[in-house]
GROMACS .gro file of C-alpha atoms in nm:
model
  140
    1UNK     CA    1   0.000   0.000   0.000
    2UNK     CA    2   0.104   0.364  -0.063
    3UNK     CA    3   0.064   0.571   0.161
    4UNK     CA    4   0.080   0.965   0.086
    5UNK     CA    5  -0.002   1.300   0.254
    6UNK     CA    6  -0.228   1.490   0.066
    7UNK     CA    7  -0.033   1.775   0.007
    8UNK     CA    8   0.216   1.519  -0.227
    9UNK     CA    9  -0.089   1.351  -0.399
   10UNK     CA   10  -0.222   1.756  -0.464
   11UNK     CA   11   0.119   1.887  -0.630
   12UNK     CA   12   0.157   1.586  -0.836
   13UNK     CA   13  -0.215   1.599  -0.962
   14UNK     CA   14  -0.132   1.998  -1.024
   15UNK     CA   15   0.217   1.864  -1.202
   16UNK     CA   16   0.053   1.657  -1.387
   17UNK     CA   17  -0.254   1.904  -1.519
   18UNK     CA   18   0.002   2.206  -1.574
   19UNK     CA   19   0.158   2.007  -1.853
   20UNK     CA   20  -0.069   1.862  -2.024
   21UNK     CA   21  -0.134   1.772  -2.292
   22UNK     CA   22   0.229   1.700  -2.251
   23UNK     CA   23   0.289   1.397  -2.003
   24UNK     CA   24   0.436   1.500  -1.673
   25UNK     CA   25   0.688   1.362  -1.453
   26UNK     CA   26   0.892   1.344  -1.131
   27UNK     CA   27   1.016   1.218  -0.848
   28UNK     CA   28   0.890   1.154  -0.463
   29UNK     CA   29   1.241   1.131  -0.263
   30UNK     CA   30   1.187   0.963   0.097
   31UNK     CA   31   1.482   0.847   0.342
   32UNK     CA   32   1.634   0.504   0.263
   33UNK     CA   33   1.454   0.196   0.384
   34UNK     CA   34   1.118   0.413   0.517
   35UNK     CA   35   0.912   0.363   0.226
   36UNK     CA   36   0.758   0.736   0.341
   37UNK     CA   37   0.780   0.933   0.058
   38UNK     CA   38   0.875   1.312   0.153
   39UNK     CA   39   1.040   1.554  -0.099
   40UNK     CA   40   0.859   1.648  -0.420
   41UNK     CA   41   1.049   1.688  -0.748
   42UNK     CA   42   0.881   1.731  -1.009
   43UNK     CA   43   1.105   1.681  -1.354
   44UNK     CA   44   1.145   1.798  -1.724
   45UNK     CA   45   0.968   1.553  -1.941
   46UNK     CA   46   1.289   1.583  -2.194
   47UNK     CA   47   1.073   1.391  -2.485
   48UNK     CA   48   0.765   1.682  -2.462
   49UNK     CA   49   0.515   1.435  -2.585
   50UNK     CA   50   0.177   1.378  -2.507
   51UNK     CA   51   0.205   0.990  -2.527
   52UNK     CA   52   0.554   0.936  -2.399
   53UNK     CA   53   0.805   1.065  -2.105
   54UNK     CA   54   1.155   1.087  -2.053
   55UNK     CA   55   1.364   1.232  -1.804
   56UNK     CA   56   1.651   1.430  -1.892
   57UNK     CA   57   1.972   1.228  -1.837
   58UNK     CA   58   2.169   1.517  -1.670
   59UNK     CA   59   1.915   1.629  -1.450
   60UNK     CA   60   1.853   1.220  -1.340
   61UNK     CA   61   2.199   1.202  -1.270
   62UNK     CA   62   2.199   1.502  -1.056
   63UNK     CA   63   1.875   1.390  -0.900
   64UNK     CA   64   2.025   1.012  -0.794
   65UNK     CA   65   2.329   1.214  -0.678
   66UNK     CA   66   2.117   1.472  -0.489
   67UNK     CA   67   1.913   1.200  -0.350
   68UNK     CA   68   2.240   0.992  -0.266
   69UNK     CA   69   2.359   1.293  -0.033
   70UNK     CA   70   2.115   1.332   0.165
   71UNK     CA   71   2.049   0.967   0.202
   72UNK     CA   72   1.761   0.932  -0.024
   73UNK     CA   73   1.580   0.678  -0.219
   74UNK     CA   74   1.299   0.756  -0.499
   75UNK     CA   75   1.006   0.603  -0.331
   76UNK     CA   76   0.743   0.739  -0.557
   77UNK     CA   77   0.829   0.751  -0.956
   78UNK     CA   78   0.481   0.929  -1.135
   79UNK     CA   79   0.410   1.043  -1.460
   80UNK     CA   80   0.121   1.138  -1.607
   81UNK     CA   81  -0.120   0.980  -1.906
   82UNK     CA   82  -0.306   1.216  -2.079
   83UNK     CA   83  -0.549   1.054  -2.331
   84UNK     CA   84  -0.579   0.696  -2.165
   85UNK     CA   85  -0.656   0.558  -1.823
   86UNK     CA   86  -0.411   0.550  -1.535
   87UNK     CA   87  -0.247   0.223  -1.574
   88UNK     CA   88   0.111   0.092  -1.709
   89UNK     CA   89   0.155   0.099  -2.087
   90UNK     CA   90   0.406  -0.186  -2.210
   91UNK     CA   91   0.707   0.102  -2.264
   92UNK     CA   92   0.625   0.218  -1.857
   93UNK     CA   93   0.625  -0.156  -1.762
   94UNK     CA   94   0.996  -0.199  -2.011
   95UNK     CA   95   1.154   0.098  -1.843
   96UNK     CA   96   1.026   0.026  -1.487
   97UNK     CA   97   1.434  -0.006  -1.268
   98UNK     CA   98   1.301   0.071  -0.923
   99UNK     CA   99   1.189  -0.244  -0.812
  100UNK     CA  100   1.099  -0.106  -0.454
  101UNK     CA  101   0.923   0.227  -0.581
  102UNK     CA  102   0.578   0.309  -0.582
  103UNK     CA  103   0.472   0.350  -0.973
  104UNK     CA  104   0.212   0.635  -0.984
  105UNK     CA  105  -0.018   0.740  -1.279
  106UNK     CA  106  -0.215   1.026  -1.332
  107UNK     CA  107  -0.456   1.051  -1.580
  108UNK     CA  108  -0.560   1.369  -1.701
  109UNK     CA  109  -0.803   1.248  -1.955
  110UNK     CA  110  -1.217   1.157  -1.855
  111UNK     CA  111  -1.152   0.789  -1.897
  112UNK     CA  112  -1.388   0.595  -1.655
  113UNK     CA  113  -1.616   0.911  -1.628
  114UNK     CA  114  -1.575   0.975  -1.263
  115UNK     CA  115  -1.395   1.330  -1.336
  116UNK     CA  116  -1.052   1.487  -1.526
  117UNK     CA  117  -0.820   1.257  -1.347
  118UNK     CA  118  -0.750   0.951  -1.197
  119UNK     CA  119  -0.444   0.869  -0.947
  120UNK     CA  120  -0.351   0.511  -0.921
  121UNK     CA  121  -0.053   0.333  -0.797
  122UNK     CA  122   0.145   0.040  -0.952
  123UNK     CA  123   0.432  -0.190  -0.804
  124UNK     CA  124   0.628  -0.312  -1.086
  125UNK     CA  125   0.861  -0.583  -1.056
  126UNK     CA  126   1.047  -0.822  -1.345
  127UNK     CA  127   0.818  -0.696  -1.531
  128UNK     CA  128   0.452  -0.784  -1.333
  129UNK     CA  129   0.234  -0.524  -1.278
  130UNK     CA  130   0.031  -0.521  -0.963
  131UNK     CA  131  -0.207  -0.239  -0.862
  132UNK     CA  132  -0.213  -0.128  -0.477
  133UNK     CA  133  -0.435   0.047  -0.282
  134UNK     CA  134  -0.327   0.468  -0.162
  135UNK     CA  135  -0.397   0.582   0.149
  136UNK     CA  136  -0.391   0.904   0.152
  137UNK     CA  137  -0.318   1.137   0.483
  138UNK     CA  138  -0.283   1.477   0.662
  139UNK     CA  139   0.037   1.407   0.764
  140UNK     CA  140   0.283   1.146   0.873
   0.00000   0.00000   0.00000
């Protein structure tokens, strides 16, 4: 189960809305080994593409290096979907290399008619795909 404070699950929903109908994407830093995610960074989607996201190589390697210092570990990894439903596409599930990170999609796009967005949450291991539930709270 993820479990994230509202304010996170807020600025990533904003993240993801501000750049569509480009997809969005970003980072949730946490300390190593709490599974608590913490620090917000939201990323350049270097491709600019509507159905596809990359992150810039340079500012990765900063981020991993960034994260190393202080002792981090990316515990949520989101981007967003902007014309299909919130769930893994085969390139998300090929490029998946956090096997302990929480895989969130956004989806920006009326797909299930229940509003503009949905926010689901994937783990994402060897290749298997399996949906958990979000809790999401005040505070930690």
């Amino acid at each position: 189960m993820l479990t994230i404070t509202q304010e996170l699950h807020d600025r990533i929903v904003a993240h993801a809305r501000a750049d569509h109908p480009d997809e969005a994407c970003g980072v949730v830093a946490g300390p190593v080994g709490s599974g608590r995610p913490e620090r917000f960074i939201p990323m350049l989607n270097a491709a600019r593409s509507p159905t596809f996201y990359e992150f810039d190589s340079k500012d990765l390697l900063k981020l991993y290096r960034e994260m190393d210092d202080n002792d981090e570990e990316p515990v949520i990894v989101y981007h967003s979907h902007t014309a299909t439903e919130a769930h893994p596409s085969r390139t998300d599930i090929a490029l998946a290399s956090e096997p302990g990170a929480h895989y969130v999609l956004v989806s920006t796009a009326d797909t299930d008619g229940l509003g503009d967005f949905q926010f689901r949450s994937f783990r994402i291991v060897d290749g298997e795909v399996t949906e958990e539930e979000i809790k999401v709270v005040e505070a930690y």
